[in-house]
Amino acid sequence: MMLKTSGKSCRKIVPGIYNFPRSKFSTKQSPITSHSYIDDDFLSLNKEEIASHVQDLGPYPSYSNILNQHHFYQNEVLMKYSRKDPHPVSLRQLAGFGKKLSKQKIVHSANFVRLELPIRLAMRIRDLQTLPFGIANNFHLGQIYESYYHSFNAFRKIPPINTLEDNDRFCETLSFLLDDHIFNLSHLMMGALEVSILTNFPREELDKFMSTMIRSRISRRVIVEEHLSMTENYRSSPNSSKPPDYIGELFQTCKASDNFQEVGDLIKNSMLEFYPNKENMPDLEIEGDVDTSFPFMVPHLHYLFGEILRNSYEAVINTHKEKTSRKLPPIKITIIDSKKHVLFRISDQGGGMTHDKLSDVWSFGKGSEFARRSLANFHRIPGLQLYSNLEVTAAGSSVIKTSENDNFLEQTSLGNISPKTKKSTLDSLIIRPHEYKLGLGLPMCKIYADYWNGNLSMNSLEGYGSDTCLTLSKLGFHSNVIQLDRA
């Protein structure tokens, strides 16, 4: 069921090893122990320890409520949903719907989310089911499958919502399921690394799969979080109206230069063990249209800025690390504000890279050795949630862990307005310590930029440095684009 990270030749493949107890896959263990190809390293372990699990070998994972001998018949329910078409949604529709709220609008929005999510989840579950066997039975992708199927089953059984009280209960379910989905992005990235280690899935197909899964995730979360935020807004200010440039509760006005400085400080702090002299670290020199502001999702913007700046800081420090007593060359950021787009050019003197390496930075498919190191680093990132919040009862049903806090926004992108909010996966990735290199930042950023009608590219002069160009759309000018149909 899981993939092997060792580079040695495999003696035997045990397809039923899916059934090892889930405790065997604790993130506190080395990632090498959480895979199923058995090689010389594995066989050298205590034979009695291996023998104790023989009775658990079988075609279905022992920790799963879903993957069992009945799943084939249950799948007919999923197929009915996967054949339906999702309803395309534009930001303009969300904005128009939320400018002046009413009880009826809140109820209509809740029913749209209730009907839409099972369709979108079914499509992605079906994608997971049709992956090649060596990929579909990956442990990390299996975690995503479990989470998606739990959510699919939960949403398809929710009855029509007719009152605000019904909506409050629905929002509670939504926020808990969103909380459970926090770990999915981590597992998706780790699954891509394990697939890279196995080297039996073409890079182009892996990139296409990852792009589809991440785009769909963004789309679902925006729809869900927009409904939660509208509900919260209606609770606190039922008669309020929005300004003309409003495009949704999730999109906040962001001043580009301030956000670069904020993220730059986070990256510097994450690198102190690697380069303790913070005063000599490269400064950010921001020029051009420095007062530019535009509406965007703050977590997405910070992730885009963070991964680009992290690469530039590391490159400059590595290239000039012998100059420990001198100020290192600055990272220059040029901001160009046009009518419909904002262009950022991030220039560094970090030595650049060869053109063959430049073509590889945009792909999720990595070399086996690099992927092994990245996978090990994932398990060490502080505060990164890797397992579901769904508890499994003895009777086989799923129970969602509940919280005493009824603030639905705490699990959404808007939750960062509260100091008590737990960090999202993107937040944890931005502030991860320097030594935990993943190698997936730029391919992830390219998907996020492209999703919001932007673009990300890089030019490099070997021996000198690199220019990274990020173009972001001013979403207000693209609000009529059917953006949220990427189901």
Short mmCIF file of C-alpha atoms in Angstrom, two decimals:
data_model
loop_
_atom_site.label_atom_id
_atom_site.label_comp_id
_atom_site.label_asym_id
_atom_site.label_seq_id
_atom_site.Cartn_x
_atom_site.Cartn_y
_atom_site.Cartn_z
CA MET A 1 0.00 0.00 0.00
CA MET A 2 2.82 2.44 0.79
CA LEU A 3 5.90 3.30 -1.24
CA LYS A 4 9.47 2.47 -0.34
CA THR A 5 12.11 5.16 0.05
CA SER A 6 15.20 2.98 0.02
CA GLY A 7 17.27 2.97 -3.15
CA LYS A 8 18.28 -0.73 -2.81
CA SER A 9 16.79 -3.41 -5.00
CA CYS A 10 13.56 -4.93 -3.76
CA ARG A 11 13.39 -8.64 -3.06
CA LYS A 12 9.68 -8.87 -2.67
CA ILE A 13 6.59 -6.73 -2.79
CA VAL A 14 3.96 -7.42 -0.15
CA PRO A 15 0.64 -6.05 -1.46
CA GLY A 16 -1.19 -6.81 1.76
CA ILE A 17 1.09 -4.82 4.02
CA TYR A 18 -1.63 -2.19 3.91
CA ASN A 19 -2.88 -3.81 7.10
CA PHE A 20 -0.03 -2.93 9.44
CA PRO A 21 -1.43 -1.03 12.46
CA ARG A 22 -1.68 2.71 11.93
CA SER A 23 0.66 3.34 14.83
CA LYS A 24 3.42 2.07 12.59
CA PHE A 25 3.05 5.17 10.50
CA SER A 26 3.63 7.74 13.20
CA THR A 27 5.30 10.87 11.90
CA LYS A 28 7.80 10.53 14.74
CA GLN A 29 9.35 7.57 12.93
CA SER A 30 11.65 7.72 9.96
CA PRO A 31 9.70 7.91 6.71
CA ILE A 32 11.54 4.79 5.58
CA THR A 33 9.48 2.71 8.01
CA SER A 34 6.18 3.92 6.57
CA HIS A 35 6.41 2.24 3.19
CA SER A 36 5.75 -1.25 1.90
CA TYR A 37 8.48 -2.34 -0.47
CA ILE A 38 10.51 -4.87 1.51
CA ASP A 39 14.26 -4.80 0.84
CA ASP A 40 17.47 -5.76 2.61
CA ASP A 41 17.07 -3.01 5.22
CA PHE A 42 13.58 -4.18 6.16
CA LEU A 43 14.50 -7.88 6.32
CA SER A 44 17.40 -7.10 8.60
CA LEU A 45 14.95 -5.95 11.28
CA ASN A 46 13.99 -8.22 14.14
CA LYS A 47 12.22 -11.21 12.55
CA GLU A 48 9.94 -11.59 15.56
CA GLU A 49 8.79 -7.99 15.14
CA ILE A 50 7.94 -8.69 11.50
CA ALA A 51 6.24 -11.99 12.35
CA SER A 52 3.96 -10.28 14.87
CA HIS A 53 2.24 -8.50 11.98
CA VAL A 54 1.74 -11.49 9.69
CA GLN A 55 -1.84 -11.97 10.86
CA ASP A 56 -2.58 -8.38 9.87
CA LEU A 57 -1.60 -8.82 6.24
CA GLY A 58 -4.56 -8.50 3.92
CA PRO A 59 -6.03 -6.61 0.99
CA TYR A 60 -7.54 -3.80 3.10
CA PRO A 61 -5.97 -1.38 5.60
CA SER A 62 -6.93 -2.21 9.17
CA TYR A 63 -7.27 1.48 10.10
CA SER A 64 -9.80 2.22 7.36
CA ASN A 65 -13.57 2.39 7.71
CA ILE A 66 -13.97 2.86 3.98
CA LEU A 67 -11.65 0.48 2.15
CA ASN A 68 -13.22 -2.88 2.87
CA GLN A 69 -14.85 -5.76 1.01
CA HIS A 70 -18.09 -3.76 0.62
CA HIS A 71 -16.50 -0.68 -0.88
CA PHE A 72 -17.03 -1.84 -4.47
CA TYR A 73 -20.80 -1.81 -3.95
CA GLN A 74 -20.76 1.46 -2.04
CA ASN A 75 -18.90 3.02 -4.93
CA GLU A 76 -22.05 3.08 -7.06
CA VAL A 77 -23.28 5.97 -4.89
CA LEU A 78 -20.07 7.87 -5.60
CA MET A 79 -20.34 7.24 -9.35
CA LYS A 80 -23.73 8.95 -9.51
CA TYR A 81 -22.21 12.12 -8.09
CA SER A 82 -19.01 11.97 -10.15
CA ARG A 83 -21.08 11.99 -13.37
CA LYS A 84 -22.76 15.27 -12.43
CA ASP A 85 -21.39 18.62 -13.57
CA PRO A 86 -20.28 21.12 -10.95
CA HIS A 87 -21.89 24.54 -11.13
CA PRO A 88 -19.41 27.19 -12.30
CA VAL A 89 -19.06 30.19 -10.01
CA SER A 90 -17.36 33.54 -10.59
CA LEU A 91 -16.06 36.03 -8.04
CA ARG A 92 -18.60 38.52 -9.35
CA GLN A 93 -21.40 36.13 -8.38
CA LEU A 94 -19.95 35.72 -4.90
CA ALA A 95 -19.51 39.47 -4.57
CA GLY A 96 -23.00 40.29 -5.78
CA PHE A 97 -24.47 37.69 -3.48
CA GLY A 98 -22.63 39.03 -0.41
CA LYS A 99 -22.98 42.78 -0.88
CA LYS A 100 -26.36 42.95 0.81
CA LEU A 101 -27.15 39.94 2.99
CA SER A 102 -30.53 38.58 4.00
CA LYS A 103 -31.86 35.47 5.68
CA GLN A 104 -32.97 34.06 2.34
CA LYS A 105 -29.55 34.63 0.78
CA ILE A 106 -27.81 32.83 3.63
CA VAL A 107 -30.13 29.85 3.28
CA HIS A 108 -29.68 29.76 -0.52
CA SER A 109 -25.91 29.93 -0.13
CA ALA A 110 -25.94 27.06 2.37
CA ASN A 111 -27.94 24.85 0.03
CA PHE A 112 -25.61 25.64 -2.85
CA VAL A 113 -22.61 24.54 -0.79
CA ARG A 114 -24.51 21.47 0.45
CA LEU A 115 -25.28 20.32 -3.10
CA GLU A 116 -22.02 21.38 -4.72
CA LEU A 117 -19.40 19.86 -2.42
CA PRO A 118 -20.37 16.18 -2.85
CA ILE A 119 -20.09 16.57 -6.63
CA ARG A 120 -16.67 18.19 -6.47
CA LEU A 121 -15.39 15.71 -3.89
CA ALA A 122 -16.69 12.76 -5.91
CA MET A 123 -14.73 13.91 -8.96
CA ARG A 124 -11.46 13.98 -7.02
CA ILE A 125 -12.17 10.67 -5.27
CA ARG A 126 -12.72 9.14 -8.68
CA ASP A 127 -9.36 10.55 -9.84
CA LEU A 128 -7.69 8.85 -6.88
CA GLN A 129 -9.46 5.56 -7.66
CA THR A 130 -8.24 5.52 -11.25
CA LEU A 131 -4.55 6.10 -10.49
CA PRO A 132 -2.18 3.20 -11.31
CA PHE A 133 -2.01 0.64 -8.51
CA GLY A 134 1.48 1.55 -7.33
CA ILE A 135 0.31 5.15 -6.94
CA ALA A 136 -3.26 4.65 -5.74
CA ASN A 137 -2.14 2.53 -2.79
CA ASN A 138 0.32 5.13 -1.53
CA PHE A 139 -0.16 5.72 2.19
CA HIS A 140 -0.32 9.52 1.97
CA LEU A 141 -2.75 9.51 -0.94
CA GLY A 142 -4.74 6.96 1.04
CA GLN A 143 -5.04 9.49 3.86
CA ILE A 144 -6.48 12.01 1.41
CA TYR A 145 -8.87 9.38 0.06
CA GLU A 146 -10.11 8.64 3.56
CA SER A 147 -10.64 12.32 4.32
CA TYR A 148 -12.42 13.06 1.04
CA TYR A 149 -14.70 10.05 1.34
CA HIS A 150 -15.65 10.91 4.92
CA SER A 151 -16.55 14.42 3.78
CA PHE A 152 -18.41 13.14 0.73
CA ASN A 153 -20.53 10.83 2.87
CA ALA A 154 -21.19 13.57 5.40
CA PHE A 155 -22.32 16.19 2.86
CA ARG A 156 -24.51 13.95 0.73
CA LYS A 157 -26.57 12.99 3.78
CA ILE A 158 -27.25 16.55 4.97
CA PRO A 159 -30.95 17.41 4.50
CA PRO A 160 -32.14 20.66 2.86
CA ILE A 161 -31.45 23.81 4.90
CA ASN A 162 -34.55 25.92 5.51
CA THR A 163 -33.79 28.13 8.51
CA LEU A 164 -30.92 30.08 10.02
CA GLU A 165 -30.78 27.50 12.80
CA ASP A 166 -30.29 24.78 10.17
CA ASN A 167 -27.53 26.89 8.66
CA ASP A 168 -25.77 27.30 12.02
CA ARG A 169 -25.61 23.53 12.40
CA PHE A 170 -24.43 23.22 8.80
CA CYS A 171 -21.68 25.80 9.37
CA GLU A 172 -20.52 23.89 12.41
CA THR A 173 -20.15 20.77 10.26
CA LEU A 174 -18.40 22.78 7.54
CA SER A 175 -15.84 24.28 9.90
CA PHE A 176 -15.00 20.91 11.47
CA LEU A 177 -14.58 19.27 8.07
CA LEU A 178 -12.38 22.16 6.95
CA ASP A 179 -10.29 21.65 10.05
CA ASP A 180 -9.92 17.99 9.15
CA HIS A 181 -8.77 18.92 5.65
CA ILE A 182 -5.84 20.95 7.01
CA PHE A 183 -3.60 17.90 6.81
CA ASN A 184 -4.46 17.02 3.20
CA LEU A 185 -2.08 19.47 1.54
CA SER A 186 0.85 18.00 3.48
CA HIS A 187 -0.11 14.45 2.51
CA LEU A 188 -0.57 15.46 -1.11
CA MET A 189 2.95 16.90 -1.23
CA MET A 190 4.44 13.90 0.59
CA GLY A 191 2.61 11.56 -1.76
CA ALA A 192 4.19 13.36 -4.73
CA LEU A 193 7.64 12.89 -3.19
CA GLU A 194 7.06 9.18 -2.61
CA VAL A 195 5.84 8.77 -6.18
CA SER A 196 9.07 10.47 -7.30
CA ILE A 197 11.08 7.95 -5.30
CA LEU A 198 9.34 5.06 -7.00
CA THR A 199 10.05 6.56 -10.47
CA ASN A 200 7.25 4.60 -12.17
CA PHE A 201 4.87 7.50 -12.81
CA PRO A 202 5.73 9.93 -15.63
CA ARG A 203 6.62 13.42 -14.42
CA GLU A 204 4.04 15.04 -16.73
CA GLU A 205 1.24 12.88 -15.33
CA LEU A 206 2.30 13.59 -11.75
CA ASP A 207 2.32 17.34 -12.42
CA LYS A 208 -1.12 17.15 -14.04
CA PHE A 209 -2.52 15.16 -11.11
CA MET A 210 -1.09 17.56 -8.52
CA SER A 211 -2.35 20.60 -10.41
CA THR A 212 -5.87 19.17 -10.61
CA MET A 213 -5.96 18.26 -6.92
CA ILE A 214 -4.62 21.61 -5.69
CA ARG A 215 -6.81 23.72 -7.99
CA SER A 216 -9.85 21.78 -6.86
CA ARG A 217 -8.86 22.24 -3.24
CA ILE A 218 -8.57 26.01 -3.67
CA SER A 219 -11.94 26.18 -5.39
CA ARG A 220 -13.77 24.16 -2.73
CA ARG A 221 -12.21 26.07 0.14
CA VAL A 222 -13.06 29.46 -1.33
CA ILE A 223 -16.71 28.44 -1.77
CA VAL A 224 -16.91 27.01 1.76
CA GLU A 225 -15.02 29.82 3.47
CA GLU A 226 -17.05 32.45 1.66
CA HIS A 227 -20.27 30.94 3.01
CA LEU A 228 -18.86 30.72 6.54
CA SER A 229 -17.69 34.32 6.42
CA MET A 230 -21.03 35.56 5.02
CA THR A 231 -22.83 33.75 7.82
CA GLU A 232 -20.55 35.34 10.42
CA ASN A 233 -21.00 38.73 8.80
CA TYR A 234 -24.78 38.38 8.81
CA ARG A 235 -24.68 37.44 12.48
CA SER A 236 -22.68 40.51 13.47
CA SER A 237 -23.99 43.10 10.96
CA PRO A 238 -27.17 41.85 9.29
CA ASN A 239 -27.96 45.14 7.54
CA SER A 240 -24.49 46.17 6.40
CA SER A 241 -23.67 46.86 2.74
CA LYS A 242 -20.35 46.53 0.94
CA PRO A 243 -18.29 49.07 -1.06
CA PRO A 244 -18.35 49.01 -4.88
CA ASP A 245 -14.98 47.23 -5.16
CA TYR A 246 -16.07 44.35 -2.91
CA ILE A 247 -15.37 40.90 -4.42
CA GLY A 248 -15.85 38.64 -1.41
CA GLU A 249 -15.21 38.36 2.29
CA LEU A 250 -12.01 36.39 1.79
CA PHE A 251 -10.23 38.97 -0.33
CA GLN A 252 -8.55 41.66 1.72
CA THR A 253 -6.82 44.80 0.46
CA CYS A 254 -3.09 44.04 0.48
CA LYS A 255 -0.34 46.65 0.22
CA ALA A 256 2.40 44.81 -1.65
CA SER A 257 5.44 46.43 -0.02
CA ASP A 258 4.14 45.87 3.52
CA ASN A 259 3.42 42.22 2.82
CA PHE A 260 6.89 41.69 1.35
CA GLN A 261 8.48 43.19 4.46
CA GLU A 262 6.30 41.09 6.75
CA VAL A 263 7.07 37.85 4.96
CA GLY A 264 10.75 38.78 4.62
CA ASP A 265 11.03 39.08 8.41
CA LEU A 266 9.43 35.65 8.82
CA ILE A 267 11.92 34.09 6.41
CA LYS A 268 14.88 35.79 8.10
CA ASN A 269 13.78 34.47 11.50
CA SER A 270 13.47 30.94 10.09
CA MET A 271 17.11 31.10 8.93
CA LEU A 272 18.78 32.28 12.14
CA GLU A 273 20.27 28.88 12.96
CA PHE A 274 21.75 28.72 9.48
CA TYR A 275 22.98 32.32 9.44
CA PRO A 276 22.75 33.79 12.97
CA ASN A 277 23.90 37.30 12.01
CA LYS A 278 20.49 38.74 11.11
CA GLU A 279 21.86 42.27 10.73
CA ASN A 280 24.08 41.15 7.85
CA MET A 281 21.36 39.24 6.04
CA PRO A 282 20.29 40.68 2.68
CA ASP A 283 17.96 43.65 2.90
CA LEU A 284 14.85 43.96 0.76
CA GLU A 285 15.14 46.95 -1.54
CA ILE A 286 11.66 47.70 -2.87
CA GLU A 287 11.30 50.08 -5.79
CA GLY A 288 8.76 51.05 -8.41
CA ASP A 289 5.10 51.46 -7.50
CA VAL A 290 5.69 50.88 -3.79
CA ASP A 291 2.24 52.10 -2.72
CA THR A 292 0.41 49.52 -4.83
CA SER A 293 -2.56 47.82 -3.12
CA PHE A 294 -4.91 45.18 -4.50
CA PRO A 295 -7.44 42.63 -3.18
CA PHE A 296 -6.12 39.12 -2.64
CA MET A 297 -6.24 36.18 -0.23
CA VAL A 298 -3.58 36.93 2.38
CA PRO A 299 -2.48 33.29 3.05
CA HIS A 300 -2.00 32.69 -0.68
CA LEU A 301 -0.10 35.97 -1.14
CA HIS A 302 2.18 35.26 1.81
CA TYR A 303 2.90 31.76 0.56
CA LEU A 304 3.81 33.06 -2.90
CA PHE A 305 6.08 35.78 -1.49
CA GLY A 306 7.51 33.44 1.14
CA GLU A 307 8.68 30.65 -1.16
CA ILE A 308 10.24 33.08 -3.64
CA LEU A 309 12.05 35.05 -0.92
CA ARG A 310 13.21 31.87 0.83
CA ASN A 311 14.95 30.74 -2.37
CA SER A 312 16.57 34.14 -2.85
CA TYR A 313 17.78 34.44 0.76
CA GLU A 314 19.25 30.93 0.71
CA ALA A 315 20.98 31.49 -2.63
CA VAL A 316 22.54 34.80 -1.58
CA ILE A 317 23.73 33.47 1.78
CA ASN A 318 25.17 30.30 0.24
CA THR A 319 26.96 32.25 -2.48
CA HIS A 320 28.43 34.89 -0.16
CA LYS A 321 28.63 32.96 3.12
CA GLU A 322 32.36 33.62 3.46
CA LYS A 323 31.52 37.31 3.93
CA THR A 324 30.19 36.73 7.43
CA SER A 325 31.32 40.13 8.70
CA ARG A 326 29.93 42.16 5.82
CA LYS A 327 26.45 43.07 4.66
CA LEU A 328 25.33 40.63 1.98
CA PRO A 329 24.01 41.90 -1.38
CA PRO A 330 20.36 43.01 -1.20
CA ILE A 331 17.35 41.34 -2.77
CA LYS A 332 15.74 43.88 -5.08
CA ILE A 333 11.98 43.88 -5.60
CA THR A 334 10.47 45.92 -8.40
CA ILE A 335 6.70 46.49 -8.32
CA ILE A 336 4.89 47.52 -11.50
CA ASP A 337 1.23 48.46 -11.16
CA SER A 338 -0.85 48.25 -14.33
CA LYS A 339 -4.58 48.55 -14.80
CA LYS A 340 -5.40 44.85 -14.51
CA HIS A 341 -2.24 43.26 -13.14
CA VAL A 342 0.56 43.76 -10.63
CA LEU A 343 4.02 42.56 -11.65
CA PHE A 344 6.75 41.71 -9.13
CA ARG A 345 10.36 41.12 -10.12
CA ILE A 346 12.52 39.65 -7.36
CA SER A 347 16.22 39.90 -8.25
CA ASP A 348 19.06 38.36 -6.25
CA GLN A 349 22.81 37.86 -6.55
CA GLY A 350 22.63 34.24 -5.44
CA GLY A 351 24.79 32.69 -8.14
CA GLY A 352 21.95 31.58 -10.43
CA MET A 353 21.60 28.04 -11.75
CA THR A 354 22.18 26.07 -14.92
CA HIS A 355 19.41 25.92 -17.50
CA ASP A 356 18.90 22.17 -17.07
CA LYS A 357 18.22 22.69 -13.34
CA LEU A 358 15.97 25.66 -14.12
CA SER A 359 13.62 23.44 -16.13
CA ASP A 360 13.27 21.04 -13.17
CA VAL A 361 12.24 23.57 -10.51
CA TRP A 362 8.64 23.75 -11.78
CA SER A 363 7.93 20.01 -11.52
CA PHE A 364 6.73 17.91 -8.58
CA GLY A 365 8.76 15.02 -9.97
CA LYS A 366 12.13 15.04 -8.18
CA GLY A 367 15.14 12.76 -8.19
CA SER A 368 14.96 9.83 -5.78
CA GLU A 369 17.69 11.03 -3.40
CA PHE A 370 16.34 14.58 -3.28
CA ALA A 371 12.80 13.28 -2.73
CA ARG A 372 13.96 11.09 0.19
CA ARG A 373 15.56 14.04 1.95
CA SER A 374 12.51 16.23 1.36
CA LEU A 375 10.18 13.53 2.66
CA ALA A 376 12.23 13.19 5.85
CA ASN A 377 12.10 16.97 6.30
CA PHE A 378 8.31 16.99 6.04
CA HIS A 379 8.06 14.82 9.12
CA ARG A 380 10.20 17.27 11.10
CA ILE A 381 8.40 20.55 10.35
CA PRO A 382 7.19 21.91 13.72
CA GLY A 383 3.44 22.33 14.09
CA LEU A 384 2.52 20.74 10.77
CA GLN A 385 -0.62 18.65 11.14
CA LEU A 386 -0.31 15.32 9.36
CA TYR A 387 -3.31 13.29 10.46
CA SER A 388 -7.05 13.63 10.38
CA ASN A 389 -9.23 14.99 13.16
CA LEU A 390 -11.82 12.32 12.40
CA GLU A 391 -12.12 9.74 15.12
CA VAL A 392 -13.27 6.23 14.26
CA THR A 393 -15.74 4.55 16.57
CA ALA A 394 -15.93 0.85 17.27
CA ALA A 395 -19.16 0.65 15.33
CA GLY A 396 -17.38 1.88 12.22
CA SER A 397 -18.86 5.35 11.93
CA SER A 398 -16.91 8.60 11.83
CA VAL A 399 -17.04 11.16 14.57
CA ILE A 400 -15.69 14.65 14.08
CA LYS A 401 -13.81 16.12 17.01
CA THR A 402 -15.69 19.14 18.21
CA SER A 403 -14.60 22.41 19.70
CA GLU A 404 -16.15 24.61 22.33
CA ASN A 405 -15.42 27.66 20.19
CA ASP A 406 -18.33 28.49 17.89
CA ASN A 407 -16.37 30.96 15.77
CA PHE A 408 -16.69 29.33 12.37
CA LEU A 409 -14.01 31.57 10.87
CA GLU A 410 -11.35 30.06 13.08
CA GLN A 411 -10.77 27.29 10.53
CA THR A 412 -10.82 29.59 7.49
CA SER A 413 -8.45 31.93 5.72
CA LEU A 414 -10.03 34.81 7.60
CA GLY A 415 -9.17 33.20 10.90
CA ASN A 416 -5.80 34.91 11.06
CA ILE A 417 -7.56 38.00 12.43
CA SER A 418 -7.75 36.12 15.73
CA PRO A 419 -4.54 35.58 17.76
CA LYS A 420 -5.94 32.29 19.04
CA THR A 421 -6.29 30.78 15.60
CA LYS A 422 -4.30 27.70 14.76
CA LYS A 423 -1.95 28.07 11.84
CA SER A 424 -2.88 26.72 8.45
CA THR A 425 -0.66 24.41 6.41
CA LEU A 426 0.56 27.34 4.30
CA ASP A 427 1.49 29.28 7.45
CA SER A 428 3.48 26.34 8.78
CA LEU A 429 5.31 25.94 5.48
CA ILE A 430 6.25 29.63 5.34
CA ILE A 431 7.85 29.71 8.80
CA ARG A 432 9.48 26.25 8.69
CA PRO A 433 13.13 26.26 9.79
CA HIS A 434 15.71 26.68 7.05
CA GLU A 435 17.09 23.15 7.24
CA TYR A 436 13.76 21.59 6.26
CA LYS A 437 14.04 21.98 2.51
CA LEU A 438 11.17 20.51 0.50
CA GLY A 439 11.86 21.46 -3.11
CA LEU A 440 8.15 21.82 -3.91
CA GLY A 441 7.69 25.54 -3.23
CA LEU A 442 7.97 26.83 -6.79
CA PRO A 443 5.71 24.18 -8.41
CA MET A 444 3.14 24.89 -5.68
CA CYS A 445 3.44 28.65 -6.20
CA LYS A 446 3.02 28.30 -9.95
CA ILE A 447 -0.32 26.54 -9.42
CA TYR A 448 -1.53 29.19 -6.95
CA ALA A 449 -0.47 32.03 -9.27
CA ASP A 450 -2.05 30.42 -12.32
CA TYR A 451 -5.27 29.71 -10.44
CA TRP A 452 -5.78 33.43 -9.83
CA ASN A 453 -5.06 34.30 -13.49
CA GLY A 454 -1.42 35.10 -12.80
CA ASN A 455 1.93 33.68 -13.81
CA LEU A 456 5.29 32.74 -12.29
CA SER A 457 8.56 32.47 -14.22
CA MET A 458 12.29 32.63 -13.57
CA ASN A 459 15.37 33.72 -15.51
CA SER A 460 18.84 32.83 -14.30
CA LEU A 461 22.36 34.00 -15.15
CA GLU A 462 24.70 31.26 -13.97
CA GLY A 463 27.45 32.68 -11.79
CA TYR A 464 25.55 35.84 -10.90
CA GLY A 465 21.91 35.49 -9.83
CA SER A 466 18.25 35.02 -10.71
CA ASP A 467 15.19 37.08 -11.55
CA THR A 468 11.85 35.65 -10.47
CA CYS A 469 8.82 37.31 -12.06
CA LEU A 470 5.42 36.96 -10.40
CA THR A 471 2.36 38.42 -12.11
CA LEU A 472 -0.90 38.61 -10.15
CA SER A 473 -4.24 39.70 -11.52
CA LYS A 474 -6.26 42.40 -9.88
CA LEU A 475 -9.15 40.07 -9.24
CA GLY A 476 -11.75 42.81 -9.40
CA PHE A 477 -11.08 43.09 -13.14
CA HIS A 478 -11.48 39.34 -13.57
CA SER A 479 -14.48 38.87 -11.31
CA ASN A 480 -16.64 37.66 -14.20
CA VAL A 481 -14.22 34.83 -15.04
CA ILE A 482 -15.67 31.45 -14.09
CA GLN A 483 -12.81 30.89 -11.67
CA LEU A 484 -14.33 28.47 -9.20
CA ASP A 485 -15.32 25.80 -11.72
CA ARG A 486 -11.95 24.11 -11.31
CA ALA A 487 -13.66 21.44 -9.36
#
